[in-house]
């Protein structure tokens, strides 16, 4: 499963999310929304207005969600 974390610089919830993924040994890719207009359009098209946005396979959510990250492990 591919896990993508869409984030912004200096985002506390983004850092917490990537740390939780690392703690569970899950690999992921981080995309900075301030540097990728297409990614920003994709995320807003899904209806999200806050970061991080995590897309893991068919699932996606916004914010730091340790409960959902735990389900990925």
mmCIF file of N, CA and C in Angstrom:
data_model
loop_
_atom_site.group_PDB
_atom_site.id
_atom_site.type_symbol
_atom_site.label_atom_id
_atom_site.label_comp_id
_atom_site.label_asym_id
_atom_site.label_seq_id
_atom_site.Cartn_x
_atom_site.Cartn_y
_atom_site.Cartn_z
ATOM 1 N N UNK A 1 0.835 -1.174 0.000
ATOM 2 C CA UNK A 1 0.000 0.000 0.000
ATOM 3 C C UNK A 1 0.883 1.241 0.000
ATOM 4 N N UNK A 2 0.516 2.208 -0.783
ATOM 5 C CA UNK A 2 1.229 3.477 -0.848
ATOM 6 C C UNK A 2 0.594 4.445 0.140
ATOM 7 N N UNK A 3 1.428 5.088 0.945
ATOM 8 C CA UNK A 3 0.954 6.095 1.892
ATOM 9 C C UNK A 3 1.586 7.430 1.507
ATOM 10 N N UNK A 4 0.733 8.428 1.309
ATOM 11 C CA UNK A 4 1.198 9.766 0.965
ATOM 12 C C UNK A 4 0.692 10.738 2.013
ATOM 13 N N UNK A 5 1.594 11.573 2.516
ATOM 14 C CA UNK A 5 1.242 12.601 3.492
ATOM 15 C C UNK A 5 1.427 13.953 2.816
ATOM 16 N N UNK A 6 0.342 14.671 2.646
ATOM 17 C CA UNK A 6 0.384 16.015 2.085
ATOM 18 C C UNK A 6 0.496 16.978 3.252
ATOM 19 N N UNK A 7 1.525 17.820 3.224
ATOM 20 C CA UNK A 7 1.782 18.683 4.377
ATOM 21 C C UNK A 7 2.203 20.074 3.962
ATOM 22 N N UNK A 8 2.487 20.883 4.964
ATOM 23 C CA UNK A 8 3.030 22.233 4.810
ATOM 24 C C UNK A 8 4.180 22.377 5.796
ATOM 25 N N UNK A 9 5.096 23.304 5.537
ATOM 26 C CA UNK A 9 6.202 23.522 6.479
ATOM 27 C C UNK A 9 5.696 23.962 7.855
ATOM 28 N N UNK A 10 6.437 23.558 8.889
ATOM 29 C CA UNK A 10 6.152 23.953 10.274
ATOM 30 C C UNK A 10 4.768 23.523 10.747
ATOM 31 N N UNK A 11 4.313 22.383 10.282
ATOM 32 C CA UNK A 11 2.996 21.860 10.653
ATOM 33 C C UNK A 11 3.182 20.813 11.754
ATOM 34 N N UNK A 12 2.710 21.126 12.953
ATOM 35 C CA UNK A 12 2.885 20.238 14.100
ATOM 36 C C UNK A 12 2.156 18.909 13.885
ATOM 37 N N UNK A 13 0.943 18.963 13.380
ATOM 38 C CA UNK A 13 0.184 17.730 13.147
ATOM 39 C C UNK A 13 0.828 16.881 12.054
ATOM 40 N N UNK A 14 1.449 17.527 11.083
ATOM 41 C CA UNK A 14 2.147 16.791 10.022
ATOM 42 C C UNK A 14 3.335 16.027 10.601
ATOM 43 N N UNK A 15 4.094 16.688 11.465
ATOM 44 C CA UNK A 15 5.236 16.045 12.102
ATOM 45 C C UNK A 15 4.785 14.883 12.979
ATOM 46 N N UNK A 16 3.717 15.077 13.727
ATOM 47 C CA UNK A 16 3.193 13.999 14.571
ATOM 48 C C UNK A 16 2.756 12.814 13.723
ATOM 49 N N UNK A 17 2.165 13.087 12.574
ATOM 50 C CA UNK A 17 1.713 12.023 11.685
ATOM 51 C C UNK A 17 2.885 11.229 11.134
ATOM 52 N N UNK A 18 3.914 11.916 10.635
ATOM 53 C CA UNK A 18 5.054 11.190 10.073
ATOM 54 C C UNK A 18 5.808 10.425 11.161
ATOM 55 N N UNK A 19 5.881 10.966 12.349
ATOM 56 C CA UNK A 19 6.543 10.249 13.452
ATOM 57 C C UNK A 19 5.764 8.981 13.815
ATOM 58 N N UNK A 20 4.441 9.076 13.820
ATOM 59 C CA UNK A 20 3.615 7.902 14.134
ATOM 60 C C UNK A 20 3.771 6.830 13.056
ATOM 61 N N UNK A 21 3.848 7.245 11.796
ATOM 62 C CA UNK A 21 4.055 6.283 10.715
ATOM 63 C C UNK A 21 5.417 5.603 10.864
ATOM 64 N N UNK A 22 6.446 6.392 11.161
ATOM 65 C CA UNK A 22 7.786 5.838 11.345
ATOM 66 C C UNK A 22 7.837 4.879 12.526
ATOM 67 N N UNK A 23 7.152 5.214 13.610
ATOM 68 C CA UNK A 23 7.148 4.370 14.808
ATOM 69 C C UNK A 23 6.541 3.000 14.527
ATOM 70 N N UNK A 24 5.658 2.951 13.536
ATOM 71 C CA UNK A 24 5.026 1.685 13.167
ATOM 72 C C UNK A 24 5.742 0.994 12.008
ATOM 73 N N UNK A 25 6.848 1.591 11.579
ATOM 74 C CA UNK A 25 7.629 0.988 10.508
ATOM 75 C C UNK A 25 6.989 1.088 9.134
ATOM 76 N N UNK A 26 6.105 2.070 8.963
ATOM 77 C CA UNK A 26 5.406 2.241 7.684
ATOM 78 C C UNK A 26 6.158 3.237 6.805
ATOM 79 N N UNK A 27 6.346 2.889 5.551
ATOM 80 C CA UNK A 27 6.996 3.817 4.626
ATOM 81 C C UNK A 27 5.943 4.744 4.028
ATOM 82 N N UNK A 28 6.362 5.945 3.718
ATOM 83 C CA UNK A 28 5.440 6.961 3.215
ATOM 84 C C UNK A 28 6.214 7.975 2.390
ATOM 85 N N UNK A 29 5.460 8.754 1.650
ATOM 86 C CA UNK A 29 6.017 9.860 0.868
ATOM 87 C C UNK A 29 5.381 11.141 1.378
ATOM 88 N N UNK A 30 6.168 12.199 1.514
ATOM 89 C CA UNK A 30 5.649 13.499 1.933
ATOM 90 C C UNK A 30 5.656 14.430 0.735
ATOM 91 N N UNK A 31 4.533 15.096 0.521
ATOM 92 C CA UNK A 31 4.428 16.090 -0.545
ATOM 93 C C UNK A 31 4.082 17.429 0.099
ATOM 94 N N UNK A 32 4.919 18.417 -0.140
ATOM 95 C CA UNK A 32 4.735 19.761 0.399
ATOM 96 C C UNK A 32 3.748 20.516 -0.497
ATOM 97 N N UNK A 33 2.605 20.847 0.060
ATOM 98 C CA UNK A 33 1.564 21.516 -0.726
ATOM 99 C C UNK A 33 1.934 22.932 -1.126
ATOM 100 N N UNK A 34 2.927 23.526 -0.476
ATOM 101 C CA UNK A 34 3.350 24.871 -0.860
ATOM 102 C C UNK A 34 4.221 24.849 -2.107
ATOM 103 N N UNK A 35 4.677 23.649 -2.496
ATOM 104 C CA UNK A 35 5.557 23.526 -3.657
ATOM 105 C C UNK A 35 4.933 22.766 -4.821
ATOM 106 N N UNK A 36 3.725 22.244 -4.645
ATOM 107 C CA UNK A 36 3.110 21.405 -5.671
ATOM 108 C C UNK A 36 1.648 21.801 -5.864
ATOM 109 N N UNK A 37 1.399 22.644 -6.868
ATOM 110 C CA UNK A 37 0.040 23.139 -7.124
ATOM 111 C C UNK A 37 -0.928 22.035 -7.508
ATOM 112 N N UNK A 38 -0.453 21.040 -8.245
ATOM 113 C CA UNK A 38 -1.324 19.922 -8.646
ATOM 114 C C UNK A 38 -1.760 19.126 -7.419
ATOM 115 N N UNK A 39 -0.842 18.913 -6.500
ATOM 116 C CA UNK A 39 -1.183 18.187 -5.267
ATOM 117 C C UNK A 39 -2.184 18.987 -4.441
ATOM 118 N N UNK A 40 -1.999 20.293 -4.362
ATOM 119 C CA UNK A 40 -2.938 21.143 -3.633
ATOM 120 C C UNK A 40 -4.327 21.052 -4.257
ATOM 121 N N UNK A 41 -4.402 21.075 -5.560
ATOM 122 C CA UNK A 41 -5.692 20.943 -6.251
ATOM 123 C C UNK A 41 -6.326 19.590 -5.961
ATOM 124 N N UNK A 42 -5.509 18.537 -5.945
ATOM 125 C CA UNK A 42 -6.013 17.187 -5.664
ATOM 126 C C UNK A 42 -6.614 17.125 -4.254
ATOM 127 N N UNK A 43 -5.907 17.662 -3.281
ATOM 128 C CA UNK A 43 -6.351 17.615 -1.888
ATOM 129 C C UNK A 43 -7.613 18.448 -1.684
ATOM 130 N N UNK A 44 -7.638 19.640 -2.253
ATOM 131 C CA UNK A 44 -8.838 20.473 -2.111
ATOM 132 C C UNK A 44 -10.004 19.871 -2.878
ATOM 133 N N UNK A 45 -9.711 19.179 -3.967
ATOM 134 C CA UNK A 45 -10.758 18.487 -4.713
ATOM 135 C C UNK A 45 -11.400 17.365 -3.909
ATOM 136 N N UNK A 46 -10.647 16.794 -2.982
ATOM 137 C CA UNK A 46 -11.190 15.770 -2.077
ATOM 138 C C UNK A 46 -11.991 16.396 -0.937
ATOM 139 N N UNK A 47 -11.947 17.737 -0.843
ATOM 140 C CA UNK A 47 -12.721 18.441 0.169
ATOM 141 C C UNK A 47 -11.950 18.834 1.409
ATOM 142 N N UNK A 48 -10.642 18.656 1.408
ATOM 143 C CA UNK A 48 -9.845 18.961 2.591
ATOM 144 C C UNK A 48 -9.352 20.399 2.578
ATOM 145 N N UNK A 49 -9.343 21.000 3.773
ATOM 146 C CA UNK A 49 -8.879 22.374 3.933
ATOM 147 C C UNK A 49 -7.792 22.484 4.999
ATOM 148 N N UNK A 50 -7.418 21.361 5.618
ATOM 149 C CA UNK A 50 -6.371 21.378 6.634
ATOM 150 C C UNK A 50 -5.363 20.293 6.336
ATOM 151 N N UNK A 51 -4.173 20.435 6.904
ATOM 152 C CA UNK A 51 -3.129 19.437 6.739
ATOM 153 C C UNK A 51 -2.818 18.825 8.099
ATOM 154 N N UNK A 52 -2.253 17.666 8.131
ATOM 155 C CA UNK A 52 -1.893 16.857 6.971
ATOM 156 C C UNK A 52 -3.114 16.160 6.389
ATOM 157 N N UNK A 53 -3.007 15.838 5.121
ATOM 158 C CA UNK A 53 -3.952 14.939 4.481
ATOM 159 C C UNK A 53 -3.178 13.670 4.183
ATOM 160 N N UNK A 54 -3.692 12.559 4.658
ATOM 161 C CA UNK A 54 -3.046 11.270 4.456
ATOM 162 C C UNK A 54 -3.902 10.452 3.509
ATOM 163 N N UNK A 55 -3.258 9.921 2.474
ATOM 164 C CA UNK A 55 -3.938 9.002 1.563
ATOM 165 C C UNK A 55 -3.194 7.684 1.651
ATOM 166 N N UNK A 56 -3.921 6.657 2.086
ATOM 167 C CA UNK A 56 -3.343 5.329 2.274
ATOM 168 C C UNK A 56 -4.224 4.330 1.555
ATOM 169 N N UNK A 57 -3.795 3.941 0.363
ATOM 170 C CA UNK A 57 -4.630 3.047 -0.441
ATOM 171 C C UNK A 57 -5.918 3.753 -0.821
ATOM 172 N N UNK A 58 -7.050 3.157 -0.447
ATOM 173 C CA UNK A 58 -8.364 3.743 -0.747
ATOM 174 C C UNK A 58 -8.840 4.697 0.353
ATOM 175 N N UNK A 59 -8.171 4.702 1.487
ATOM 176 C CA UNK A 59 -8.576 5.529 2.620
ATOM 177 C C UNK A 59 -7.860 6.871 2.600
ATOM 178 N N UNK A 60 -8.523 7.887 3.110
ATOM 179 C CA UNK A 60 -7.877 9.194 3.270
ATOM 180 C C UNK A 60 -8.556 9.955 4.396
ATOM 181 N N UNK A 61 -7.763 10.826 5.030
ATOM 182 C CA UNK A 61 -8.261 11.631 6.139
ATOM 183 C C UNK A 61 -7.370 12.850 6.303
ATOM 184 N N UNK A 62 -7.844 13.794 7.131
ATOM 185 C CA UNK A 62 -7.073 15.000 7.428
ATOM 186 C C UNK A 62 -6.824 15.064 8.925
ATOM 187 N N UNK A 63 -5.713 15.689 9.285
ATOM 188 C CA UNK A 63 -5.357 15.854 10.686
ATOM 189 C C UNK A 63 -4.553 14.681 11.210
ATOM 190 N N UNK A 64 -4.067 14.829 12.435
ATOM 191 C CA UNK A 64 -3.311 13.768 13.093
ATOM 192 C C UNK A 64 -4.308 12.765 13.654
ATOM 193 N N UNK A 65 -4.324 11.564 13.084
ATOM 194 C CA UNK A 65 -5.287 10.537 13.475
ATOM 195 C C UNK A 65 -4.553 9.252 13.863
ATOM 196 N N UNK A 66 -4.066 9.183 15.092
ATOM 197 C CA UNK A 66 -3.330 7.981 15.506
ATOM 198 C C UNK A 66 -4.185 6.725 15.443
ATOM 199 N N UNK A 67 -5.507 6.871 15.617
ATOM 200 C CA UNK A 67 -6.386 5.700 15.524
ATOM 201 C C UNK A 67 -6.363 5.106 14.117
ATOM 202 N N UNK A 68 -6.404 5.956 13.109
ATOM 203 C CA UNK A 68 -6.383 5.466 11.723
ATOM 204 C C UNK A 68 -4.997 5.006 11.311
ATOM 205 N N UNK A 69 -3.963 5.665 11.809
ATOM 206 C CA UNK A 69 -2.595 5.230 11.520
ATOM 207 C C UNK A 69 -2.374 3.834 12.111
ATOM 208 N N UNK A 70 -2.902 3.597 13.301
ATOM 209 C CA UNK A 70 -2.774 2.299 13.941
ATOM 210 C C UNK A 70 -3.408 1.179 13.134
ATOM 211 N N UNK A 71 -4.434 1.478 12.397
ATOM 212 C CA UNK A 71 -5.100 0.466 11.560
ATOM 213 C C UNK A 71 -4.257 0.087 10.351
ATOM 214 N N UNK A 72 -3.331 0.945 9.980
ATOM 215 C CA UNK A 72 -2.488 0.672 8.812
ATOM 216 C C UNK A 72 -1.390 -0.332 9.127
ATOM 217 N N UNK A 73 -0.995 -0.403 10.393
ATOM 218 C CA UNK A 73 0.129 -1.268 10.787
ATOM 219 C C UNK A 73 -0.250 -2.735 10.791
#
